[in-house]
Structures are given as structure tokens and as C-alpha cells.
Coordinates of C-alpha atoms and ligand atoms in Angstrom, one line a residue:
M256 CA 251.0 82.4 230.2
S257 CA 253.1 82.8 227.1
K258 CA 251.7 84.9 224.4
A259 CA 250.9 83.2 221.0
P260 CA 253.4 84.3 218.4
A261 CA 252.2 87.2 216.3
R262 CA 250.9 86.2 212.9
L263 CA 252.9 87.3 209.9
S264 CA 250.9 90.2 208.5
V265 CA 250.5 90.9 204.8
L266 CA 248.9 93.7 202.8
F267 CA 247.9 92.2 199.5
V268 CA 247.3 94.8 196.8
T269 CA 245.4 94.0 193.7
S270 CA 243.4 95.5 190.9
E271 CA 241.2 92.5 190.3
L272 CA 239.3 90.3 192.8
A273 CA 237.0 87.4 191.9
P274 CA 234.0 87.3 192.0
L275 CA 233.7 91.1 192.2
I276 CA 235.9 92.3 189.4
K277 CA 237.8 90.1 186.9
T278 CA 239.4 90.3 183.5
G279 CA 241.6 87.2 184.0
G280 CA 243.5 84.9 186.3
L281 CA 244.8 87.7 188.5
A282 CA 241.2 88.0 189.9
D283 CA 241.2 84.2 190.7
V284 CA 244.6 84.3 192.3
S285 CA 243.7 87.4 194.4
A286 CA 240.6 85.7 195.8
A287 CA 242.2 82.3 196.5
L288 CA 245.8 83.0 197.6
P289 CA 245.0 85.2 200.6
V290 CA 242.7 82.5 201.9
A291 CA 245.4 79.9 201.6
L292 CA 247.9 82.3 203.2
A293 CA 245.6 82.8 206.1
A294 CA 245.2 79.0 206.5
A295 CA 249.0 78.8 206.5
G296 CA 249.1 81.2 209.4
A297 CA 249.3 84.7 207.9
E298 CA 247.1 87.7 208.7
V299 CA 246.2 89.0 205.3
R300 CA 244.4 92.2 204.3
L301 CA 243.4 93.0 200.7
L302 CA 243.7 96.5 199.3
V303 CA 241.5 97.2 196.2
P304 CA 240.1 100.1 194.3
G305 CA 236.5 101.0 195.1
Y306 CA 235.1 100.2 191.6
P307 CA 231.2 100.2 191.6
A308 CA 231.3 96.3 191.6
V309 CA 233.4 96.4 194.8
M310 CA 231.3 99.2 196.5
E311 CA 228.1 97.3 195.7
G312 CA 229.4 93.8 196.3
V313 CA 230.9 94.4 199.7
R314 CA 227.9 95.3 201.9
A315 CA 229.0 96.2 205.4
K316 CA 231.7 98.9 205.2
S317 CA 233.0 101.4 207.6
R318 CA 235.2 104.4 207.0
V319 CA 238.6 104.1 208.7
A320 CA 240.7 106.9 207.2
S321 CA 240.8 109.9 204.9
F322 CA 243.6 111.0 202.7
P323 CA 244.2 114.5 201.2
A324 CA 244.9 115.0 197.5
L325 CA 248.5 114.3 196.3
G326 CA 249.8 115.7 193.0
D327 CA 246.9 115.3 190.6
M328 CA 245.3 112.5 192.6
P329 CA 242.2 113.6 194.4
A330 CA 241.4 113.2 198.1
S331 CA 240.1 109.7 199.0
Q332 CA 238.6 107.7 201.8
L333 CA 239.6 104.2 203.0
L334 CA 236.7 101.8 203.8
A335 CA 237.1 98.5 205.7
G336 CA 234.9 95.5 204.8
K337 CA 235.1 91.8 204.2
H338 CA 235.5 89.6 201.0
S339 CA 233.0 86.8 200.6
S340 CA 235.8 84.5 201.6
G341 CA 236.1 86.2 205.0
V342 CA 239.4 87.9 204.2
P343 CA 239.4 91.5 205.5
M344 CA 239.4 94.2 202.8
L345 CA 240.5 97.8 202.6
I346 CA 238.8 99.7 199.8
V347 CA 240.0 102.9 198.3
D348 CA 236.9 105.1 197.9
C349 CA 237.5 107.8 195.3
P350 CA 234.5 108.2 193.0
A351 CA 236.3 110.7 190.8
L352 CA 238.7 107.9 189.8
Y353 CA 236.8 104.6 190.2
G354 CA 233.1 105.5 190.2
R355 CA 232.3 104.7 186.5
T356 CA 230.8 101.8 184.6
G357 CA 233.1 99.7 182.4
G358 CA 236.0 97.5 183.1
P359 CA 238.8 98.0 185.6
Y360 CA 241.2 99.3 183.0
Q361 CA 239.0 100.2 180.0
D362 CA 235.7 101.7 179.1
A363 CA 232.9 99.6 177.7
S364 CA 234.2 100.0 174.2
G365 CA 237.6 98.6 175.1
V366 CA 239.6 101.9 175.3
D367 CA 242.0 102.4 178.2
W368 CA 240.7 104.9 180.8
P369 CA 242.8 108.1 180.1
D370 CA 243.5 108.6 183.8
N371 CA 244.8 105.1 184.5
A372 CA 248.1 106.5 185.9
L373 CA 246.2 108.4 188.5
R374 CA 243.7 105.6 189.2
F375 CA 246.5 103.0 189.9
G376 CA 248.9 105.6 191.2
L377 CA 246.5 106.3 194.0
L378 CA 246.2 102.6 194.8
C379 CA 250.0 102.4 194.9
Y380 CA 250.4 105.5 197.0
L381 CA 247.9 104.3 199.6
A382 CA 249.4 100.8 199.7
A383 CA 252.8 102.4 200.6
V384 CA 251.3 104.7 203.2
L385 CA 249.3 101.9 204.9
A386 CA 252.3 99.6 205.0
S387 CA 254.7 102.3 206.4
G388 CA 255.1 104.2 209.6
R389 CA 252.9 107.0 208.2
S390 CA 249.8 104.8 208.3
P391 CA 246.8 106.3 210.2
L392 CA 245.7 102.7 211.0
P393 CA 247.2 100.7 213.9
L394 CA 248.0 97.7 211.6
R395 CA 251.6 97.5 210.4
P396 CA 252.0 94.9 207.7
Q397 CA 255.4 93.2 207.6
I398 CA 255.0 92.4 203.9
L399 CA 253.6 94.5 201.2
H400 CA 252.6 92.1 198.4
C401 CA 252.0 93.8 195.1
N402 CA 250.6 92.3 191.9
D403 CA 251.4 93.4 188.3
W404 CA 251.9 97.0 187.1
Q405 CA 248.8 98.3 188.8
S406 CA 250.4 98.0 192.2
G407 CA 254.0 98.1 190.9
L408 CA 254.6 101.7 191.9
A409 CA 254.0 101.0 195.6
P410 CA 257.6 99.9 196.3
A411 CA 258.8 103.2 194.6
Y412 CA 256.7 105.3 197.0
L413 CA 258.0 103.2 199.9
H414 CA 261.6 103.8 198.8
F415 CA 261.1 107.6 199.1
F416 CA 259.4 107.5 202.5
P417 CA 261.7 108.0 205.4
G418 CA 261.4 105.8 208.5
E419 CA 259.7 102.5 209.2
R420 CA 259.1 100.3 206.1
P421 CA 257.8 96.7 205.5
R422 CA 259.5 94.3 203.0
S423 CA 258.0 94.5 199.6
L424 CA 257.2 91.8 197.1
L425 CA 256.0 92.2 193.5
T426 CA 254.4 89.2 191.8
I427 CA 254.5 89.4 188.0
H428 CA 251.4 87.8 186.5
N429 CA 252.0 89.1 183.0
L430 CA 255.0 91.1 181.8
A431 CA 253.1 92.2 178.6
Y432 CA 251.2 94.8 180.6
Q433 CA 253.5 97.4 182.0
G434 CA 251.7 100.6 182.8
I435 CA 253.7 103.1 180.7
F436 CA 252.9 106.8 180.8
P437 CA 254.5 110.1 179.8
A438 CA 257.5 111.3 181.9
E439 CA 255.6 114.2 183.4
T440 CA 253.3 111.7 185.2
V441 CA 256.0 111.3 187.8
S442 CA 255.2 114.8 189.3
R443 CA 251.4 114.3 188.8
L444 CA 251.8 111.3 191.1
G445 CA 253.6 113.2 193.7
L446 CA 256.9 111.3 193.3
P447 CA 260.1 113.2 193.6
A448 CA 261.9 114.2 190.4
A449 CA 264.8 111.9 191.5
A450 CA 262.6 108.9 190.9
Y451 CA 262.7 109.6 187.2
S452 CA 266.0 107.8 186.4
P453 CA 267.1 104.6 184.7
E454 CA 267.8 103.4 188.2
G455 CA 264.2 104.1 189.1
V456 CA 260.9 104.5 187.2
E457 CA 262.2 105.7 183.9
F458 CA 261.9 103.3 180.9
Y459 CA 263.0 104.4 177.5
G460 CA 261.9 108.1 178.0
R461 CA 258.7 107.4 179.8
M462 CA 257.7 106.2 183.2
S463 CA 256.8 102.6 183.8
F464 CA 254.9 101.3 186.8
L465 CA 256.1 97.8 186.3
K466 CA 259.8 98.7 185.8
A467 CA 259.5 100.7 189.0
G468 CA 258.3 97.6 190.9
L469 CA 260.9 95.4 189.4
H470 CA 263.6 97.9 190.4
Y471 CA 262.4 98.9 193.9
A472 CA 260.6 95.8 195.3
D473 CA 262.8 93.8 197.7
H474 CA 261.8 90.6 196.0
L475 CA 260.1 89.5 192.8
T476 CA 258.0 86.4 192.1
T477 CA 256.3 85.2 189.0
V478 CA 253.6 82.6 188.7
S479 CA 255.6 79.6 187.4
P480 CA 259.3 78.5 187.5
T481 CA 259.6 78.2 183.7
Y482 CA 258.2 81.8 183.2
A483 CA 260.7 83.0 185.7
A484 CA 263.5 81.8 183.5
E485 CA 261.8 82.8 180.2
I486 CA 261.4 86.5 181.2
Q487 CA 265.1 86.8 181.5
T488 CA 265.4 86.3 177.8
A489 CA 264.7 88.8 174.9
E490 CA 262.0 86.5 173.5
F491 CA 259.8 86.8 176.6
G492 CA 261.2 89.8 178.5
F493 CA 259.3 92.7 176.7
G494 CA 262.5 94.8 177.1
L495 CA 262.8 94.1 180.8
E496 CA 265.0 91.0 180.4
G497 CA 268.2 92.8 181.4
L498 CA 266.8 94.1 184.7
L499 CA 265.1 90.8 185.5
S500 CA 268.3 88.9 184.8
R501 CA 270.3 91.3 187.0
R502 CA 267.7 90.7 189.8
R503 CA 267.6 86.9 189.3
S504 CA 268.8 86.1 192.8
H505 CA 265.7 88.0 194.0
L506 CA 263.3 86.4 191.5
T507 CA 261.4 83.2 192.3
G508 CA 258.9 81.3 190.3
I509 CA 256.0 80.0 192.4
L510 CA 253.3 78.1 190.6
N511 CA 249.7 79.3 191.1
G512 CA 247.1 76.9 192.5
V513 CA 243.4 76.9 191.7
D514 CA 240.2 77.1 193.7
V515 CA 239.6 73.4 194.0
D516 CA 236.1 73.9 195.5
A517 CA 234.9 76.2 192.7
W518 CA 236.4 73.9 190.1
D519 CA 235.3 70.4 191.1
P520 CA 233.3 68.2 188.7
E521 CA 231.9 66.3 191.7
T522 CA 230.0 69.4 193.0
D523 CA 230.0 72.0 190.3
P524 CA 226.6 73.6 190.3
Y525 CA 227.0 74.9 186.7
I526 CA 227.2 71.5 185.1
A527 CA 224.5 69.1 183.9
R528 CA 225.7 66.0 185.7
Y529 CA 228.3 65.6 188.5
Y530 CA 231.1 63.1 187.8
G531 CA 234.5 62.1 189.2
V532 CA 237.5 59.9 188.5
N533 CA 235.4 56.8 189.2
R534 CA 232.3 58.0 187.3
L535 CA 233.9 59.2 184.1
P536 CA 231.1 57.9 181.8
A537 CA 228.8 60.5 183.4
K538 CA 231.0 63.2 181.7
Q539 CA 229.2 62.3 178.5
E540 CA 226.0 63.8 179.8
N541 CA 227.9 67.1 180.1
K542 CA 229.1 66.7 176.5
R543 CA 225.6 66.2 175.3
A544 CA 224.3 69.3 177.3
L545 CA 227.2 71.4 175.9
Q546 CA 226.5 70.4 172.3
E547 CA 222.8 71.2 172.8
R548 CA 223.5 74.5 174.5
M549 CA 226.0 75.7 171.9
G550 CA 224.1 74.5 168.9
L551 CA 226.6 71.8 167.9
S552 CA 225.2 68.6 166.4
V553 CA 224.7 66.1 169.2
D554 CA 227.2 63.4 168.5
L555 CA 229.0 61.6 171.4
D556 CA 231.3 59.8 168.9
L557 CA 233.2 62.9 167.8
P558 CA 236.0 64.4 169.9
L559 CA 235.0 67.9 171.1
F560 CA 237.7 70.5 171.6
G561 CA 237.0 73.4 174.0
V562 CA 238.6 76.9 174.2
I563 CA 237.9 79.5 177.0
S564 CA 240.1 82.6 176.6
R565 CA 240.7 86.3 176.5
F566 CA 241.1 87.1 172.9
T567 CA 244.6 88.7 172.8
P568 CA 247.7 87.9 170.8
Q569 CA 249.2 86.2 173.9
K570 CA 246.7 83.3 173.6
G571 CA 247.7 82.1 170.1
L572 CA 244.1 81.8 169.0
D573 CA 245.2 82.6 165.4
L574 CA 246.7 79.2 165.4
V575 CA 243.4 77.7 166.3
L576 CA 241.8 79.6 163.4
A577 CA 244.5 78.3 161.1
C578 CA 243.9 74.7 162.2
A579 CA 240.1 74.8 162.5
R580 CA 239.2 73.3 159.2
E581 CA 241.7 70.4 159.6
L582 CA 240.4 69.9 163.1
I583 CA 236.8 69.6 161.8
A584 CA 238.0 67.1 159.2
A585 CA 239.6 64.9 161.8
P586 CA 236.5 64.6 162.3
A587 CA 236.0 66.7 165.5
Q588 CA 234.0 69.6 166.9
L589 CA 235.1 72.9 168.4
A590 CA 233.4 75.0 171.1
V591 CA 234.9 78.5 171.8
L592 CA 234.1 81.0 174.5
G593 CA 235.9 84.3 174.7
T594 CA 236.0 88.0 174.3
G595 CA 238.6 90.6 173.4
D596 CA 240.2 91.7 170.1
R597 CA 237.6 92.6 167.5
D598 CA 239.4 90.8 164.7
L599 CA 239.6 87.6 166.5
Q600 CA 236.0 87.8 167.6
E601 CA 234.9 88.3 164.0
A602 CA 237.1 85.6 162.6
F603 CA 235.7 83.0 165.1
Q604 CA 232.1 84.1 164.4
Q605 CA 232.7 83.7 160.7
L606 CA 234.1 80.3 161.2
A607 CA 231.1 79.2 163.2
K608 CA 228.8 80.5 160.5
A609 CA 230.8 78.6 157.8
L610 CA 230.8 75.4 159.8
P611 CA 227.4 75.2 161.6
G612 CA 226.9 72.3 163.9
K613 CA 230.7 71.7 163.9
V614 CA 232.1 74.9 165.3
A615 CA 230.2 76.9 168.0
V616 CA 231.4 80.3 169.2
Q617 CA 230.1 82.4 172.0
I618 CA 231.5 85.9 172.3
G619 CA 231.4 87.3 175.9
Y620 CA 232.3 86.5 179.4
D621 CA 230.2 83.6 180.9
E622 CA 231.3 81.9 184.1
G623 CA 228.7 79.2 183.8
L624 CA 229.5 78.3 180.2
A625 CA 233.2 78.2 181.1
H626 CA 232.5 75.4 183.6
Q627 CA 230.2 73.6 181.1
I628 CA 233.0 73.7 178.5
E629 CA 235.5 72.3 181.0
A630 CA 233.0 69.5 181.8
G631 CA 231.6 68.8 178.4
A632 CA 234.6 69.0 176.1
D633 CA 236.9 66.0 175.6
L634 CA 240.1 68.0 175.0
F635 CA 241.0 71.6 175.8
L636 CA 243.1 73.9 173.5
M637 CA 245.6 76.3 174.9
P638 CA 248.1 77.3 172.3
S639 CA 249.4 80.5 174.1
R640 CA 252.5 82.1 172.7
F641 CA 253.5 82.8 176.3
E642 CA 251.7 81.9 179.4
P643 CA 253.0 83.1 182.8
C644 CA 251.0 80.3 184.5
G645 CA 247.5 79.7 183.1
L646 CA 244.6 78.4 185.0
N647 CA 242.4 76.7 182.4
Q648 CA 244.9 73.9 181.7
M649 CA 244.7 73.0 185.4
Y650 CA 240.9 73.3 185.5
S651 CA 240.7 71.0 182.5
Q652 CA 242.9 68.4 184.0
R653 CA 240.6 68.4 187.1
Y654 CA 237.7 67.9 184.7
G655 CA 239.2 65.0 182.8
T656 CA 239.6 67.2 179.7
P657 CA 243.2 66.8 178.8
P658 CA 244.8 70.0 177.5
V659 CA 246.6 70.4 174.2
A660 CA 249.0 73.2 175.0
H661 CA 252.1 75.0 173.8
A662 CA 255.1 73.9 175.9
V663 CA 255.7 77.3 177.4
G664 CA 255.6 79.0 180.9
G665 CA 253.2 77.5 183.3
L666 CA 251.8 75.2 180.7
A667 CA 255.1 73.4 180.5
D668 CA 255.2 73.2 184.3
T669 CA 251.7 71.8 184.8
V670 CA 251.0 69.5 181.9
V671 CA 252.8 66.2 181.4
D672 CA 253.1 65.4 177.7
Y673 CA 251.7 62.1 176.5
S674 CA 254.3 59.6 175.3
A675 CA 254.5 55.8 175.4
A676 CA 256.8 56.2 178.5
T677 CA 254.6 58.8 180.4
L678 CA 251.5 56.7 179.7
A679 CA 253.2 53.6 181.0
E680 CA 254.2 55.3 184.2
R681 CA 250.6 56.8 184.4
S682 CA 252.0 60.4 184.5
A683 CA 250.8 61.7 181.1
T684 CA 248.0 64.3 181.5
G685 CA 247.9 66.1 178.1
F686 CA 249.6 67.0 174.9
L687 CA 252.3 69.6 174.6
F688 CA 253.7 71.0 171.4
Q689 CA 256.4 73.4 170.2
P690 CA 257.1 75.8 168.5
A691 CA 254.0 77.9 168.5
T692 CA 253.0 77.3 164.8
A693 CA 249.9 76.0 163.2
E694 CA 251.8 72.9 162.0
A695 CA 252.9 72.0 165.5
L696 CA 249.4 72.6 166.9
Q697 CA 247.9 70.5 164.1
G698 CA 250.4 67.7 164.9
A699 CA 249.3 67.8 168.6
I700 CA 245.6 67.8 167.7
T701 CA 246.1 64.8 165.4
R702 CA 248.1 63.0 168.2
A703 CA 245.4 63.8 170.7
V704 CA 242.5 62.6 168.5
G705 CA 244.5 59.4 167.9
V706 CA 244.8 58.8 171.6
W707 CA 241.1 59.8 172.2
E708 CA 240.1 57.0 169.9
D709 CA 241.9 54.5 172.1
T710 CA 239.5 54.7 175.1
K711 CA 241.8 52.8 177.5
A712 CA 244.8 55.0 176.9
F713 CA 242.7 58.2 177.0
R714 CA 241.1 57.1 180.3
L715 CA 244.6 56.8 181.9
I716 CA 245.4 60.3 180.8
Q717 CA 242.1 61.7 182.2
K718 CA 242.6 59.9 185.5
A719 CA 246.2 61.0 185.9
G720 CA 245.1 64.7 185.4
M721 CA 242.1 64.3 187.7
A722 CA 244.3 62.9 190.5
R723 CA 246.8 65.8 190.5
D724 CA 246.9 68.2 193.4
F725 CA 246.5 71.8 192.0
S726 CA 245.3 73.2 195.3
W727 CA 246.9 76.3 196.8
D728 CA 248.3 74.6 199.9
A729 CA 251.9 73.9 198.6
S730 CA 252.2 77.3 196.8
A731 CA 250.9 79.2 199.9
E732 CA 253.6 77.5 201.9
R733 CA 256.2 78.6 199.4
Y734 CA 255.0 82.2 199.7
M735 CA 255.1 81.9 203.5
E736 CA 258.7 80.6 203.4
L737 CA 259.6 83.5 201.0
Y738 CA 258.0 86.1 203.3
R739 CA 260.0 84.7 206.3
T740 CA 263.2 84.7 204.3
M741 CA 262.5 88.3 203.2
L742 CA 261.9 89.3 206.9
A743 CA 265.1 87.6 208.0
S744 CA 267.3 89.3 205.4
Ligands
LIG297 P1 244.7 85.0 181.8 O1 244.7 85.6 183.2 O2 245.9 85.3 181.0 O3 243.4 85.4 181.0 P2 244.3 82.4 183.0 O4 244.3 81.1 182.4 O5 245.3 82.6 184.1 O6 244.6 83.4 181.8 O7 242.9 82.8 183.6 C1 241.8 83.1 182.9 C2 240.6 83.0 183.8 O8 239.6 83.7 183.2 C3 240.1 81.6 184.0 O9 239.5 81.5 185.2 C4 239.1 81.4 182.8 O10 238.1 80.5 183.0 C5 238.5 82.8 182.8 N1 238.0 83.2 181.5 C6 238.7 83.8 180.5 N2 237.8 84.1 179.5 C7 236.6 83.8 179.9 C8 235.3 84.0 179.3 N3 235.1 84.5 178.1 N4 234.2 83.6 180.1 C9 234.4 83.0 181.3 N5 235.6 82.9 181.9 C10 236.7 83.3 181.2
LIG298 C1 248.0 86.4 184.0 C2 248.6 85.4 183.1 C3 248.2 84.0 183.4 C4 248.2 83.7 184.9 C5 247.3 84.8 185.6 C6 247.3 84.6 187.1 O1 246.8 86.9 183.6 O2 248.4 85.7 181.7 O3 249.0 83.1 182.8 O4 247.6 82.5 185.2 O5 247.9 86.0 185.4 O6 248.6 84.6 187.7

């Protein structure tokens, strides 16, 4: 009997994993992509830090290895368990580094943990050990798949290990976060002094986890084709455009998918009334429920704009603030959910106070409300200054809530701008604008309200969005092809 071919094995390293620990889209991608890769034939294992949410959320765990201290990183244990999706997990148990309440990167008041270099240095070091010939476990991943700066140093460790090595891939979800620390961190992390060079982990007199990954990983991907091109320019490259452009033959843009089961208006347990492409009028019930829940005046004859976002400069929410009064005068309503920068939180809260019944703002993270806004709003605002991929514009298309978005990064790749021509060919799914100015956003809002008033045209846009395939299948296939190419080279 011939043996079945071995499955391509992947160690997927991540600092966020939905539903256990999440600050943004990386958590969603880390939960969904490994499942899609497994369906495409890969054998995938997740490697994550043992934050309290992970230790408590993953029930059955067994200890599979122990590691001594290295540099200033304490000794740790490796536990094996399973994600709720069924994907096997390896968890780094190190209470001194991860056993604390707060976020994955910051304490409860929003200040970075002072030992983040050690916290994510350990994750990177163990990723490299587990993927190499020095692993104490029998598994030998062929691909080490890292994500963002928090696992960016793993390819650097690998580089300095002698002997058997896997191929390494670093996916850039966001170039704005780089993991930059003082130069002396290199020795605290047990890396050789030789690593601290411009042809290594050095970046303008300090060490950079992300730069390390961009330099040492065999291949780089980012989460949309347009962002892959943008990050090679000074406007979007955050100082890394030169390196990225030199590595462009090893840089691929692969669009994210979304979890089409969790984000489906036909079965979404969070929403007031299920609906689908053939039952669009039922969406109105969700609008009414959202207006009631958020304290907006209940009025189905006004267009309702939704926002769900981290409050950071990236997301261009200052543009929404600048346009808010004109938006209300359209007339229209605005429902905002988000958390982050204090100034933005206060500005939105003041706006809601000044315009009661017309603008509603909830500060905080609320999964249920996020689904209710997608289902209840008529249009979705996403004026991001840059957006590597973005997930909400895809969710909103699935929910018949056309996005109004800045034509940048993944937004440009996933939204088809409304025009007479795209409407005629039934491809229009939203409204794009550029540049990222309040005037351009206002223009797009006015355009969108105009089309919303024309129910027949608006329905075509909703239906085209709802019919699009944003599932992970195609993207997982692209990752599989890339893995195979990397192994063959
Ligand atoms: P980013 O990762 O840059 O924040 P994405 O659009 O890729 O942007 O992903 C954001 C994810 O986080 C989406 O799943 C979105 O619904 C969710 N999200 C962001 N802010 C909130 C919030 N305040 N409450 C609930 N979900 C949120
Ligand atoms: C980052 C980006 C976002 C992307 C997400 C998942 O947080 O800001 O655009 O969708 O990662 O890849």
C-alpha cells in the first residue's frame, strides 16, 4: 500500500487569537486562516503566549516541554491544547511575562508593558526553537509563519541557529507597529552581538523586531495587493520602504478573507432579525433595534451611518468628526462604536451629547454591538488613512451595508466604487474617495445619501456586495501555493 503524502506542516505564530485575545483584525485572521489552511491540506499548529485569557480559555492542556532561561528571559513551559476551532495549539506558559490582567501589549490604562521586548522575544525564540532541529518535540514544521512585529524576531533567531531550519514567512498586518527597543535589548534576548547591524536587527540606532523579520524571513506577505505596493513608498513605508522595495521579489500581497459563518446576516445570533439577499426589507428591523439600543431617534426614513473601529490615527476618525455636522444635516444619523485614543473618545462623546438622538456613541469593545451595527446601519464609514486590509468593509458588504471608504490598501482592493458604469454592470458595492480629507469624505457621504434615496439603485449595490465571496478559501490556496514555492526554492 502506498503511503499518503505527508501534509505540509506549518507553525503559525501569533500574539492575538479570537475569541480568546483580540485588539484587532490579527486575532480574526489568526483564528480563521489556520482552519482554512487545514482544509486546504496543511497540518497547522498555533503558537501563542499564555496570557490569562488563553490559559483559562483553553481547558485541556498538557505540558510537553520545558525551556531554561535565556538572556533576561525567564524559564518557561510549553503546553499543548486545542483552539475552539479544533486547530492544535502550543502555549508558552511563563507567568512572569504573561500572567497579568490587561491587554496583550498594554496595561489597563493603555500604557505599553515595560517588558514587551522580553514578552515577545520569548515567543520568537521558542518559535524558532520549535521549528528547528533543536526542538524537543517530534514535530518538524516545514514553514514557520510569523505575524507582525511580535513574532518578527523569530527568523532572526533561526538565522543564527546552525543545522536544520524550516522556511520562514512573515506576514505584515500593520507596518505602523514595529517593536522598537534600545540597542542593548539584543543581548538581553540572547541574540549574538553580530545581529545588531543594519544588515540585521538594527534600525536607526535601536533594535527593531519588525525590521529583523523583514530582513531575515525567507518571504514576506502583506494582507492586500495594494498595501504590498504602498509600503514600498515613503508615504506608507514608515521608514522601511527601502528595505521592502529591495525585497519586492519576495513580497506578496494576499488578501484576507473573513469568517463567513460568524458574519452571516442569515444566522447571526447577535442581531434582532435574520435577513439575506432575498429578504432585504427585514434589515429594517435591525435598524429599528439599533436605533432603540443606542438611543437614536427611531426613524427608518433617515440613512444611518455606522462606525466600528479602534480609535487610532490610522482610522481617519478625525475626518468623521469634521464631517459629522454636515452628515447630520443631510439629514442622516450616525452610530459609533470604538475604543482607543482618549482625545478621540472624548470628541465623539461630546458630539453625541451635542446631537442627541442623531449621533450615538458607545466607547468600549462590544462584539454583539459590532454585529448589530453591521446589520442595522444603512452605510458604513471607513475613512482610514492607511488600511493594510480591513475586515469591517467586507463584513458590511455581506450585511448589505455599503461601505464609504478611503481608496487605499485593502479598502481599494475589496470595494467597487459606485458609478453609472459599475452600477449598470452590477459590480458597484460601495463608495470610495480620495484623498483622505474631510472634503473628499463629505463628497462621498453626499454621493452615498443620494444613491440611498434611490431605493432601486441602492438595492443593486447592496445585493452586489452581499453576493461577493469573501471566504478564506481562495486566499488559503494562495498561501498554500506560496508555501510550496518557498519549499521548492
Ligand atoms: P484593525 O485590525 O486595524 O483594527 P480590521 O478591520 O482588520 O482593523 O479589524 C478590526 C476588527 O476588530 C473587526 O473584527 C472589528 O469588528 C473589530 N472591532 C474593532 N473595534 C471594535 C469594538 N470597539 N467593538 C467590537 N469590535 C471591534
Ligand atoms: C491589521 C490592519 C488591518 C488588517 C488586520 C488583519 O490590524 O490594520 O487592516 O485587516 O491587521 O490582517
